[in-house]
Backbone as a printed PyTorch tensor [residue, N CA C, xyz], in Angstrom:
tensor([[[ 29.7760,  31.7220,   0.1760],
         [ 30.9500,  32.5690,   0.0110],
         [ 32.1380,  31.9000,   0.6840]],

        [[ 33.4600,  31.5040,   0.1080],
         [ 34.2070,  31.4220,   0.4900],
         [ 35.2590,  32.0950,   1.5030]],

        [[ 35.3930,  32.0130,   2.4290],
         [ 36.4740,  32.7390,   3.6180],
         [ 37.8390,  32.8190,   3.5300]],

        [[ 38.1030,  31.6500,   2.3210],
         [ 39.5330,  31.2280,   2.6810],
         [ 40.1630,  31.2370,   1.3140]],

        [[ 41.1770,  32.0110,   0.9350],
         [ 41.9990,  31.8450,   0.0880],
         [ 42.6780,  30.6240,  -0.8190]],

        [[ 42.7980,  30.1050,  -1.1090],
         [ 43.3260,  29.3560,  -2.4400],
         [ 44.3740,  29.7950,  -3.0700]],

        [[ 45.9500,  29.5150,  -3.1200],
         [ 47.1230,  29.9510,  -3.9850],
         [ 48.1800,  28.9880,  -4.1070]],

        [[ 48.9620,  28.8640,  -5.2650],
         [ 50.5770,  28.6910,  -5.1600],
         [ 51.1660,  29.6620,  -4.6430]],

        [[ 51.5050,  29.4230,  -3.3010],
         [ 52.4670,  30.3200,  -2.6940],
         [ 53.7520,  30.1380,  -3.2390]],

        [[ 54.5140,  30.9040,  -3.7600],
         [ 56.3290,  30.7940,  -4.1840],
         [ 55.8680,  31.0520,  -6.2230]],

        [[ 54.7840,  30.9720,  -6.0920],
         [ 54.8030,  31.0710,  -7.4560],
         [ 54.7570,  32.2490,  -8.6140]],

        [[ 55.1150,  32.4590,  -9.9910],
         [ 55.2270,  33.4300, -10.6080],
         [ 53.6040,  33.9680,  -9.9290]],

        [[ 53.6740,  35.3120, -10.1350],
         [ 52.2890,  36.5680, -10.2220],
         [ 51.0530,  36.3600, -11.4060]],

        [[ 51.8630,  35.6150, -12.7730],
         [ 50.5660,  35.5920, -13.7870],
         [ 49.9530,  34.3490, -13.1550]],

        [[ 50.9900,  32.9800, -12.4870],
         [ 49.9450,  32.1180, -11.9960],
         [ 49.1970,  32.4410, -10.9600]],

        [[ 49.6790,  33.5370, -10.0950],
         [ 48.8410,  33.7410,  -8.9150],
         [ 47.2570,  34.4710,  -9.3430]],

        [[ 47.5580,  35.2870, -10.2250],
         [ 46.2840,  36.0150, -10.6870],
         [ 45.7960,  35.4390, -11.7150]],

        [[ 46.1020,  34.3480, -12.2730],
         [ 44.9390,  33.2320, -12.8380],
         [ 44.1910,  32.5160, -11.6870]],

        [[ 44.8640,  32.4090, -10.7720],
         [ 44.5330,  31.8070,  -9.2640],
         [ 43.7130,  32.4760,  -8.8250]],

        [[ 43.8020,  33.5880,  -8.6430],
         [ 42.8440,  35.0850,  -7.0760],
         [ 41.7240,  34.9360,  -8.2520]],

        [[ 41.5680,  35.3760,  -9.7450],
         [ 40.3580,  36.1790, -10.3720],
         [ 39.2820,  35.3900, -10.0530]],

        [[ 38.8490,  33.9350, -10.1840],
         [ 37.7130,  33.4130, -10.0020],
         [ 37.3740,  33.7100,  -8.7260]],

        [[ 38.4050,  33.3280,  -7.6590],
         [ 38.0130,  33.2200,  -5.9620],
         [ 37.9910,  34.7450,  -5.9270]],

        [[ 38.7020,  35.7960,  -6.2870],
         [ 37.6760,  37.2080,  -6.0220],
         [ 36.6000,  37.5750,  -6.6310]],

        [[ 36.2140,  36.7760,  -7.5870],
         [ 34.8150,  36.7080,  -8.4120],
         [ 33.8180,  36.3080,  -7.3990]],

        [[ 33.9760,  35.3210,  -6.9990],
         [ 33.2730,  33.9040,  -5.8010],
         [ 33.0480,  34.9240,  -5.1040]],

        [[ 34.5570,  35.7570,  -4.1110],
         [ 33.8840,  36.4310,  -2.8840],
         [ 32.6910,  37.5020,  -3.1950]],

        [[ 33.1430,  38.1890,  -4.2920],
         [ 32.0780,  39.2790,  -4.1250],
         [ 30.6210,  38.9370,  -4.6530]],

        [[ 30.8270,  37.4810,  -5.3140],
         [ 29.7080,  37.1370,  -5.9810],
         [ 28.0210,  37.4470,  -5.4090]],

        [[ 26.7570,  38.1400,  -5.4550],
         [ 26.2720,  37.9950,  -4.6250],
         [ 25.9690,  39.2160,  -3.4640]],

        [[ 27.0850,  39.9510,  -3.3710],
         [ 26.8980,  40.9680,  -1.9490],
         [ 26.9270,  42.0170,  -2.8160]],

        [[ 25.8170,  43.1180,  -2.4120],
         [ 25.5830,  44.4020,  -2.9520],
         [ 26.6260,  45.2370,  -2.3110]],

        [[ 26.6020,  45.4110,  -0.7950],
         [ 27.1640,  46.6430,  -0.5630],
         [ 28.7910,  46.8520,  -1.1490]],

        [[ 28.4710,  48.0450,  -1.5660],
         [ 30.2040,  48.4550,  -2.2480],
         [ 31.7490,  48.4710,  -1.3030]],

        [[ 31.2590,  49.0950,   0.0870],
         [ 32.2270,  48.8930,   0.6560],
         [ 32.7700,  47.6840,   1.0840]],

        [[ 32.0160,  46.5220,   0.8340],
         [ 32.2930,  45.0600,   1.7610],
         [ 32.9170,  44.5440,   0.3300]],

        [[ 32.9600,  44.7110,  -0.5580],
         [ 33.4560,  44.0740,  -1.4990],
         [ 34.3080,  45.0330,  -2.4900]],

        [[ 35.1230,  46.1750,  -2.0140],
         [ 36.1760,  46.7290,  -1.9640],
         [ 37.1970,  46.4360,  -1.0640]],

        [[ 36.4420,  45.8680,   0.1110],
         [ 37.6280,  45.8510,   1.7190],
         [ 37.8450,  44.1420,   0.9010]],

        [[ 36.9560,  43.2750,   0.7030],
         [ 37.4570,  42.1940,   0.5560],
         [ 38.3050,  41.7080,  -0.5870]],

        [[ 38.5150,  42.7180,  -1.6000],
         [ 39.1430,  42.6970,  -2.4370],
         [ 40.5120,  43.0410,  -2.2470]],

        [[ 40.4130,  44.1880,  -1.6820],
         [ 41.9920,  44.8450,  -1.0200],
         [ 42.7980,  43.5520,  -0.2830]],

        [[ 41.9510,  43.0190,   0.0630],
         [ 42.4560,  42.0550,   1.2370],
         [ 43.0140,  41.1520,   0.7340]],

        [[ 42.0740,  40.6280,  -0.6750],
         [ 42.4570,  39.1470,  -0.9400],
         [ 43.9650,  39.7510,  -1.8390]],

        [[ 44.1930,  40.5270,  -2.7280],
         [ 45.2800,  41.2840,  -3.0980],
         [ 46.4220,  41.3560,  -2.2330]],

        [[ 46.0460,  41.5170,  -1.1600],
         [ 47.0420,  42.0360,  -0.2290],
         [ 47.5140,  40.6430,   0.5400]],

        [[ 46.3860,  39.3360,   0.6860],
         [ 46.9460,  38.1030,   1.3350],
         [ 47.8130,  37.5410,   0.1040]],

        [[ 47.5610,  37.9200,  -1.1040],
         [ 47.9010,  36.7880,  -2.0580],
         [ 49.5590,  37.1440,  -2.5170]],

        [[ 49.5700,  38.0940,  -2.8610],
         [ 50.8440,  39.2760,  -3.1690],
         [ 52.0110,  39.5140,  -2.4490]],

        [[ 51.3930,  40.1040,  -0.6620],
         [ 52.0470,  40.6200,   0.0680],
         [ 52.2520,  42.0520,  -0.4970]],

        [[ 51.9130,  42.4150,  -1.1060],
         [ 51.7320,  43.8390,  -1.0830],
         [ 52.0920,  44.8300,  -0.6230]],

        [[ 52.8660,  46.0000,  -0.2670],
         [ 53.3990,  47.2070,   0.9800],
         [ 51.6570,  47.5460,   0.7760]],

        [[ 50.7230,  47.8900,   0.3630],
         [ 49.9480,  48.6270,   0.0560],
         [ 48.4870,  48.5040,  -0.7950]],

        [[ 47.5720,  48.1030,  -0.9340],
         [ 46.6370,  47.9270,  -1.8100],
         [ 45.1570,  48.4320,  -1.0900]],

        [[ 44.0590,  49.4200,  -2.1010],
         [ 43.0670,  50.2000,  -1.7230],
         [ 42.7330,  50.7030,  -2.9210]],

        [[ 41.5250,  51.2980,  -2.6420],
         [ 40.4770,  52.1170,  -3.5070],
         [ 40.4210,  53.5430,  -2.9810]],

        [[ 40.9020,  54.2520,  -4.4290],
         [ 40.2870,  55.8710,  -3.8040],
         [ 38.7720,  55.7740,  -4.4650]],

        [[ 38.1460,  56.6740,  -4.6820],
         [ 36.4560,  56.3460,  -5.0670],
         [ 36.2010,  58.4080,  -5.1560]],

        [[ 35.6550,  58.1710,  -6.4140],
         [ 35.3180,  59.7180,  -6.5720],
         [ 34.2610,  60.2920,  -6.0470]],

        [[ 34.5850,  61.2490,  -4.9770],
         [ 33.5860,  61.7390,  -4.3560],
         [ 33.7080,  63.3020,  -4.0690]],

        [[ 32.3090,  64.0690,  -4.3380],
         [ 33.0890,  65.4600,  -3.7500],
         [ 34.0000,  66.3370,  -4.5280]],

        [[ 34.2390,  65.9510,  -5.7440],
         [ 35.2950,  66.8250,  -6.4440],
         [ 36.6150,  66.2520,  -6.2590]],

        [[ 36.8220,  65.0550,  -5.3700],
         [ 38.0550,  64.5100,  -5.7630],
         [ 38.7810,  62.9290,  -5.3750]],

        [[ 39.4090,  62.1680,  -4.9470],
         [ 39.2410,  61.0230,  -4.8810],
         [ 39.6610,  60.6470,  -3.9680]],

        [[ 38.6950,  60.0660,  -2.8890],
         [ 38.9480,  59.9050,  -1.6450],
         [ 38.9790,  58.3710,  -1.1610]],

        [[ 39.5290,  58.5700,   0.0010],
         [ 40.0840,  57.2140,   0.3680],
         [ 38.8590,  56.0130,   0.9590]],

        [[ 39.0590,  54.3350,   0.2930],
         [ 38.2540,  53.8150,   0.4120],
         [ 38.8830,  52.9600,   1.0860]],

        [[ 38.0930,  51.4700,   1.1500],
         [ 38.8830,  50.2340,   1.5200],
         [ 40.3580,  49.9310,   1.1650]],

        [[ 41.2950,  49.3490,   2.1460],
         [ 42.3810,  49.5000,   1.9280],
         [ 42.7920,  48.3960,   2.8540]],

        [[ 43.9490,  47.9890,   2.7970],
         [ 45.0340,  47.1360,   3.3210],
         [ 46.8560,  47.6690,   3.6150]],

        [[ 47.0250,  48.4210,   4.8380],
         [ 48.3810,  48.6420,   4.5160],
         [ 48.4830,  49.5500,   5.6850]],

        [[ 49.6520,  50.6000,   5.5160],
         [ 49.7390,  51.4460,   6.5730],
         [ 48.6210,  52.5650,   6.3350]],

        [[ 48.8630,  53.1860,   7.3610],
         [ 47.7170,  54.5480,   7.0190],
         [ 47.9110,  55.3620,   6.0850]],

        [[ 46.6110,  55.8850,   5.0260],
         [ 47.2660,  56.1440,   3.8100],
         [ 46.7760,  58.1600,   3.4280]],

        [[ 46.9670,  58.7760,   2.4870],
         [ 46.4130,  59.7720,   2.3200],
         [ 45.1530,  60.0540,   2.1340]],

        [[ 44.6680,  61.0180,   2.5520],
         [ 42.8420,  60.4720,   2.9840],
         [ 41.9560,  61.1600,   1.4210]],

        [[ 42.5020,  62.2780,   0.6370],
         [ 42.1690,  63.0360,  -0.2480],
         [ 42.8720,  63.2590,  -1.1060]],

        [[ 42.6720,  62.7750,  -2.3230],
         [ 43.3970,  63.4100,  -3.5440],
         [ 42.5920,  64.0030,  -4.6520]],

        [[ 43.6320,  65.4720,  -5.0970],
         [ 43.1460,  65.7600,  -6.4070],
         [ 42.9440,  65.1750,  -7.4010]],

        [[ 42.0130,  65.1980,  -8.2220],
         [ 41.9880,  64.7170,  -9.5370],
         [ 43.2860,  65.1710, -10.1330]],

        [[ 43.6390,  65.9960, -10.3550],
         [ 45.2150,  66.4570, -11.2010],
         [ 46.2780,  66.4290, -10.5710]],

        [[ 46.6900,  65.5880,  -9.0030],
         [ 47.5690,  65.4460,  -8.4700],
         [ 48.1130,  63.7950,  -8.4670]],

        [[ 49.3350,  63.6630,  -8.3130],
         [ 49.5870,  62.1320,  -7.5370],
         [ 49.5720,  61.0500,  -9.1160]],

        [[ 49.9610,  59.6950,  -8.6240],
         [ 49.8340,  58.6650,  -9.4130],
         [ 48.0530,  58.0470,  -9.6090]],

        [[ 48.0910,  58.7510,  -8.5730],
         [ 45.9030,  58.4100,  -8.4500],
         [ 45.2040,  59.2280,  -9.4870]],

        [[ 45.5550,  60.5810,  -9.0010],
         [ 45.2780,  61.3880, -10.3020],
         [ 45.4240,  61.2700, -12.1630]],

        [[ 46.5830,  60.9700, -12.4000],
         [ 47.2830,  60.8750, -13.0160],
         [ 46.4840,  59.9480, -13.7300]],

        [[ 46.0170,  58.8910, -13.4090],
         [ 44.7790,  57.3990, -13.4620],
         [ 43.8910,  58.0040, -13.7530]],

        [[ 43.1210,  58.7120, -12.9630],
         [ 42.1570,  59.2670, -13.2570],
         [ 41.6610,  60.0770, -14.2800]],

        [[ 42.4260,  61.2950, -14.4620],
         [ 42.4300,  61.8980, -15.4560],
         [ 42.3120,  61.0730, -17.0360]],

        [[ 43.5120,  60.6410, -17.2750],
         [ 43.8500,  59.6670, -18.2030],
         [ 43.4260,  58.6780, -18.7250]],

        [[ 42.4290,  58.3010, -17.5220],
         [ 41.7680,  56.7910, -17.2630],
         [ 42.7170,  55.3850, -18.3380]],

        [[ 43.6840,  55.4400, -17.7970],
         [ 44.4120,  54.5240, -18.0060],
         [ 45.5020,  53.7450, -17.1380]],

        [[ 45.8060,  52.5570, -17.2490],
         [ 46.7330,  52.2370, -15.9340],
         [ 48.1040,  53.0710, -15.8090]],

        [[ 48.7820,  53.3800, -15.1390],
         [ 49.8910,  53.9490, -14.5170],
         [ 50.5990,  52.9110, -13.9440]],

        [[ 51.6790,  52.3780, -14.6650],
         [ 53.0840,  51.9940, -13.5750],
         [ 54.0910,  52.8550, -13.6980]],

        [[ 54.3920,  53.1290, -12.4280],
         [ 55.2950,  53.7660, -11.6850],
         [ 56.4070,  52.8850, -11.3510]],

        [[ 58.0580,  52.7870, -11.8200],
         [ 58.8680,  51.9620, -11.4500],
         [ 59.5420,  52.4580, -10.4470]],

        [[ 59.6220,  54.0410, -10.1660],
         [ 60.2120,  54.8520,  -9.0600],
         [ 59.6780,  55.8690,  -8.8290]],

        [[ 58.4590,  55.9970,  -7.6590],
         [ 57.7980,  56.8350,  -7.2520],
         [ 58.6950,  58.2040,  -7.2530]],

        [[ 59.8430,  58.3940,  -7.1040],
         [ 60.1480,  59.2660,  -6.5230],
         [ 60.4280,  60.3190,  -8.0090]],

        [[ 60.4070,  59.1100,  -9.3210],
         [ 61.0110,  60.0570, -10.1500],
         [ 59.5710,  60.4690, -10.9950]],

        [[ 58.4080,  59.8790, -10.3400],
         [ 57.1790,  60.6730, -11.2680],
         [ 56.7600,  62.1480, -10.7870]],

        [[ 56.8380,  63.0520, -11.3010],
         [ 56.5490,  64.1950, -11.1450],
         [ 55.5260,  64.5740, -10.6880]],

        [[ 55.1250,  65.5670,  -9.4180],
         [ 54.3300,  65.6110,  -8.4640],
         [ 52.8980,  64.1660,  -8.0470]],

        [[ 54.4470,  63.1950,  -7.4850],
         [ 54.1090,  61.8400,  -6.2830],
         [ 53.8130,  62.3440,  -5.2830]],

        [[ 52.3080,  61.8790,  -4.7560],
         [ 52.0820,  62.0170,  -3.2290],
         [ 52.7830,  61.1970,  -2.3960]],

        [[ 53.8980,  61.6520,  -1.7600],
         [ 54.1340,  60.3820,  -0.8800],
         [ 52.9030,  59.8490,   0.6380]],

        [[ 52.2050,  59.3900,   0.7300],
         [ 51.8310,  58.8480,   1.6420],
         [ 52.6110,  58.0470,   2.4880]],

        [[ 53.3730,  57.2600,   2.1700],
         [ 54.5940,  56.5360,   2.5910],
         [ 55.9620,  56.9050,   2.2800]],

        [[ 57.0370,  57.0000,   2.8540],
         [ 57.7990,  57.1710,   2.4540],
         [ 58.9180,  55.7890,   2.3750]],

        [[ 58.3620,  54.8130,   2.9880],
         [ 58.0120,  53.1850,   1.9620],
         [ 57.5760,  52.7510,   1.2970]],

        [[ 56.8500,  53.2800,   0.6190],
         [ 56.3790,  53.2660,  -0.9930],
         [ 57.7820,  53.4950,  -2.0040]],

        [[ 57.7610,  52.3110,  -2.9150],
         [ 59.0860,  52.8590,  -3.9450],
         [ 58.5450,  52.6390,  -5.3390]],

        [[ 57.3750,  51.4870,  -5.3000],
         [ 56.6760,  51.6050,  -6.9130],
         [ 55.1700,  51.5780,  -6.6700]],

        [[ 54.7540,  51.4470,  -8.1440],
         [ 53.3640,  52.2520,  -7.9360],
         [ 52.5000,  51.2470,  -9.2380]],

        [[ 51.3060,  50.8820,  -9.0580],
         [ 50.6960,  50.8370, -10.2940],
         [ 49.1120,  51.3000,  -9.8480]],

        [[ 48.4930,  51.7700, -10.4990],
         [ 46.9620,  52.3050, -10.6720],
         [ 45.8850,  52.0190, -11.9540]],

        [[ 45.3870,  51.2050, -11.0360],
         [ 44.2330,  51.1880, -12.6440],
         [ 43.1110,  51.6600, -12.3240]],

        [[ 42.3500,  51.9510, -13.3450],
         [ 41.0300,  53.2680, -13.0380],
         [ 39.5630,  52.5910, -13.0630]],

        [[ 38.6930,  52.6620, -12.4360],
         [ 37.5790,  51.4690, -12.0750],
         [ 36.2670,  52.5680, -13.1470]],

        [[ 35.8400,  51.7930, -14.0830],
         [ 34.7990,  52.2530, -14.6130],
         [ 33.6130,  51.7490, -14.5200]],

        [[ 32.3100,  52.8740, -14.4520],
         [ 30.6550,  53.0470, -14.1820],
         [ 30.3740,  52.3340, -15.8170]],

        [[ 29.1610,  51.7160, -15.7570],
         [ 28.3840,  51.6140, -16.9280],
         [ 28.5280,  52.5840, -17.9150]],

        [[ 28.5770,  53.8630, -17.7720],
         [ 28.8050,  54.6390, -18.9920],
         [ 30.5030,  55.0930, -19.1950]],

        [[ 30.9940,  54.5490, -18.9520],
         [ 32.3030,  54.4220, -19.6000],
         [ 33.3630,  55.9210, -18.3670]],

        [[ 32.9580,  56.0240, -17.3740],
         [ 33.3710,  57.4280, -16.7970],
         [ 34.1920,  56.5080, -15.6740]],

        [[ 34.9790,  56.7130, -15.0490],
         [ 36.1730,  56.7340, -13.8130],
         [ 35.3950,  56.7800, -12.5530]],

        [[ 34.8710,  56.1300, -11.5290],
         [ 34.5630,  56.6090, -10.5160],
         [ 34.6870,  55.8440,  -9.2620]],

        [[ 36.6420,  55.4490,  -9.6820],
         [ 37.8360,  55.1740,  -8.8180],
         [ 38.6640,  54.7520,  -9.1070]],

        [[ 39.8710,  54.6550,  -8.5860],
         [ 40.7690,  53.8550,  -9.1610],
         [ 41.1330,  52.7660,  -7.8230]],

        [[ 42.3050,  51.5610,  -8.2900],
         [ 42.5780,  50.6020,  -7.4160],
         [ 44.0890,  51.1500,  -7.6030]],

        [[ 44.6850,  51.1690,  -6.1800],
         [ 45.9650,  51.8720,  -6.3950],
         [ 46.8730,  50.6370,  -5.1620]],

        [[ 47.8140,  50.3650,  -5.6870],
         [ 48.9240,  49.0590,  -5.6660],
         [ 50.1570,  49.5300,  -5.2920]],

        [[ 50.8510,  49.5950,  -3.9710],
         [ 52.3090,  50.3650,  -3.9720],
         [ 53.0040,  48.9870,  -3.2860]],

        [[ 54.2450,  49.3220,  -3.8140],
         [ 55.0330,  48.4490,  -3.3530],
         [ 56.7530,  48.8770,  -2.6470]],

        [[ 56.9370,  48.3620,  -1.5740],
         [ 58.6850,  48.9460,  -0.8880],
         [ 59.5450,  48.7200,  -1.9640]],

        [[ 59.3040,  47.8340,  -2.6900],
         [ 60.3690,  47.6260,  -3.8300],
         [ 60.2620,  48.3730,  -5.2010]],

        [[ 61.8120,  48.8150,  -5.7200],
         [ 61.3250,  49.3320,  -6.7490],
         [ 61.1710,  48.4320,  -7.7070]],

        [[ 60.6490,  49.4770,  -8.8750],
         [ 60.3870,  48.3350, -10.2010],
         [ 59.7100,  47.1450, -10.0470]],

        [[ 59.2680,  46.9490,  -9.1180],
         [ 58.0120,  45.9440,  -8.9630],
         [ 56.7400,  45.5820,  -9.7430]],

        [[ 56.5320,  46.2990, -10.4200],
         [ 55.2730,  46.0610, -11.3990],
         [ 55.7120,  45.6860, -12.7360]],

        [[ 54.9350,  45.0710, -13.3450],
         [ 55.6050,  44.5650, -14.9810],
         [ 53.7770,  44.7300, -15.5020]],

        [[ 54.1830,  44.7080, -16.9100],
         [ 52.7240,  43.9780, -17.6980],
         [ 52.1790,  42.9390, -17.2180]],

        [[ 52.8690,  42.3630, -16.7520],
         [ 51.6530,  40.9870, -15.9690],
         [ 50.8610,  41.6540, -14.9040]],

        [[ 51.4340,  42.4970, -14.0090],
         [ 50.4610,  42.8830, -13.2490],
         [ 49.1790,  43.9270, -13.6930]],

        [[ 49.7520,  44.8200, -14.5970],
         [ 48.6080,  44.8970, -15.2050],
         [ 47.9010,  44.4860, -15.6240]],

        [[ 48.3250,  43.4510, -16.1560],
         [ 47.0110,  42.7140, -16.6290],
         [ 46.2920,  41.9460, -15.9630]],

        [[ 47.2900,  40.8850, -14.7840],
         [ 46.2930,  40.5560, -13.5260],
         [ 45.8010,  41.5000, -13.1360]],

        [[ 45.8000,  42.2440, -12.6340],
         [ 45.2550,  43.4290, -12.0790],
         [ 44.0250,  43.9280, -12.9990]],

        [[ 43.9810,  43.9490, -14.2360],
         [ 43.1330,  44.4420, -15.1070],
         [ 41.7470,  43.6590, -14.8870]],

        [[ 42.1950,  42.4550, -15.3260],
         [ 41.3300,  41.3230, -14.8950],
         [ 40.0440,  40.9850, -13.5420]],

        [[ 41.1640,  41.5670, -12.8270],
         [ 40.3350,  41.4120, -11.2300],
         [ 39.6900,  42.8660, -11.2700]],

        [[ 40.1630,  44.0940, -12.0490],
         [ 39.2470,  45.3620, -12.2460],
         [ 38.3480,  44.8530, -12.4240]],

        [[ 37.6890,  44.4650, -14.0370],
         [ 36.7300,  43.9700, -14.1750],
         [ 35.7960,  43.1730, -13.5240]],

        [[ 36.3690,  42.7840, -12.4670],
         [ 35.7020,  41.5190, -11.7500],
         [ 35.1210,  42.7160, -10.4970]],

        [[ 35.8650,  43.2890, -10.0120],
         [ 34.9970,  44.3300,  -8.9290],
         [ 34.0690,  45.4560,  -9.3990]],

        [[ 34.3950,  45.8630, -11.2120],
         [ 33.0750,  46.9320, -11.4340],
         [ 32.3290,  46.3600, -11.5350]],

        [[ 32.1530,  45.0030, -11.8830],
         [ 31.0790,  44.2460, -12.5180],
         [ 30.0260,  44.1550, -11.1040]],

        [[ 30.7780,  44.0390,  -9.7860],
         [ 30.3760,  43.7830,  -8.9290],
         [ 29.6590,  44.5720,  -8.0930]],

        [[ 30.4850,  45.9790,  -8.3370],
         [ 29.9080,  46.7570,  -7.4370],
         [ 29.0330,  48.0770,  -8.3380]],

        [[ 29.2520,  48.3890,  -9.4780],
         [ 28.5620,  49.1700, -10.8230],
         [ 27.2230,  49.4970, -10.4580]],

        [[ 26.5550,  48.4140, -10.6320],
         [ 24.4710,  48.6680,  -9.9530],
         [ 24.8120,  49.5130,  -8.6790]],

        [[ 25.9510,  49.2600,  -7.4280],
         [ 25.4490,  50.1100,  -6.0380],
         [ 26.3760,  51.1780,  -5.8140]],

        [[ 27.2690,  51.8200,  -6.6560],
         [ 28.0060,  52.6510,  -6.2310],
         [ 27.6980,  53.7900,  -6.9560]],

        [[ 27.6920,  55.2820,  -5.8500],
         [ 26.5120,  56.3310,  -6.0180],
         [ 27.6860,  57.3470,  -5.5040]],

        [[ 28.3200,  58.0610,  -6.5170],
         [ 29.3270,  59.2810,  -6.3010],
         [ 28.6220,  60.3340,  -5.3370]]])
């Protein structure tokens, strides 16, 4: 397992996340437990990016609670029908948010948070059971590239963690 990151620093985001997907493939390659390869994911996201924010809520309990993360301290519980998390969830589709403030009932957890993107982590049978949620101080920060980097490296953590994660 690799320890150490690999990037063009200064460089566009689609080259960076042609860059992170294999080496976050590599890290989790191999390790069962779910939480060690959620925290190391958040992380490598969060070294590569700079990020205000990057974590996993994870459905538990009736609603989606807070997992591995990288950032300030974040909201510990969300509704399924509340928030930009929710919103993912429900929908099971990605969410960018260009101005948190103007999506209609936003949890602020931060009130340095100004954009938002969420993509929704799917089980073998096609069901939601988390999403990866991405905030940033800046607004309008997210584009289609990050979704789709982002999409990319989804796939790369259900694949990973799918066999051990138990709602």
């Amino acid at each position: 397992m690799a320890e150490t990151l690999a990037f063009s620093r200064g460089a566009d985001r689609k080259t960076i996340y042609e860059e992170m997907a294999p080496q976050i493939e590599a890290l989790l390659a191999g390790e069962t437990d779910v939480t060690a390869n959620l925290a190391n994911a958040a992380a490598a996201l969060k070294e590569a990016f700079g990020f205000f924010w990057v974590g996993f809520y994870l459905k538990k309990e009736g609603q989606l609670v807070l997992g591995p993360f990288q950032g300030p301290v974040a909201c510990t519980r969300i509704d399924f029908d509340k928030g930009v998390c929710g919103h993912c969830y429900t929908t099971k589709q990605t969410v960018i948010v260009p101005n948190v403030d103007e999506f209609p009932g936003h949890i602020a957890c931060s009130s340095a948070s100004k954009s938002e993107i969420v993509l929704p982590l799917f089980d073998a049978t096609g069901e939601v059971f988390g999403v990866l949620d991405v905030d940033s101080d800046r607004l309008d920060d997210f584009s289609e590239t990050d979704a789709e980097g982002l999409g990319r490296i989804v796939k790369i953590i259900e694949a990973a963690v799918r066999a051990n994660y138990v709602s």
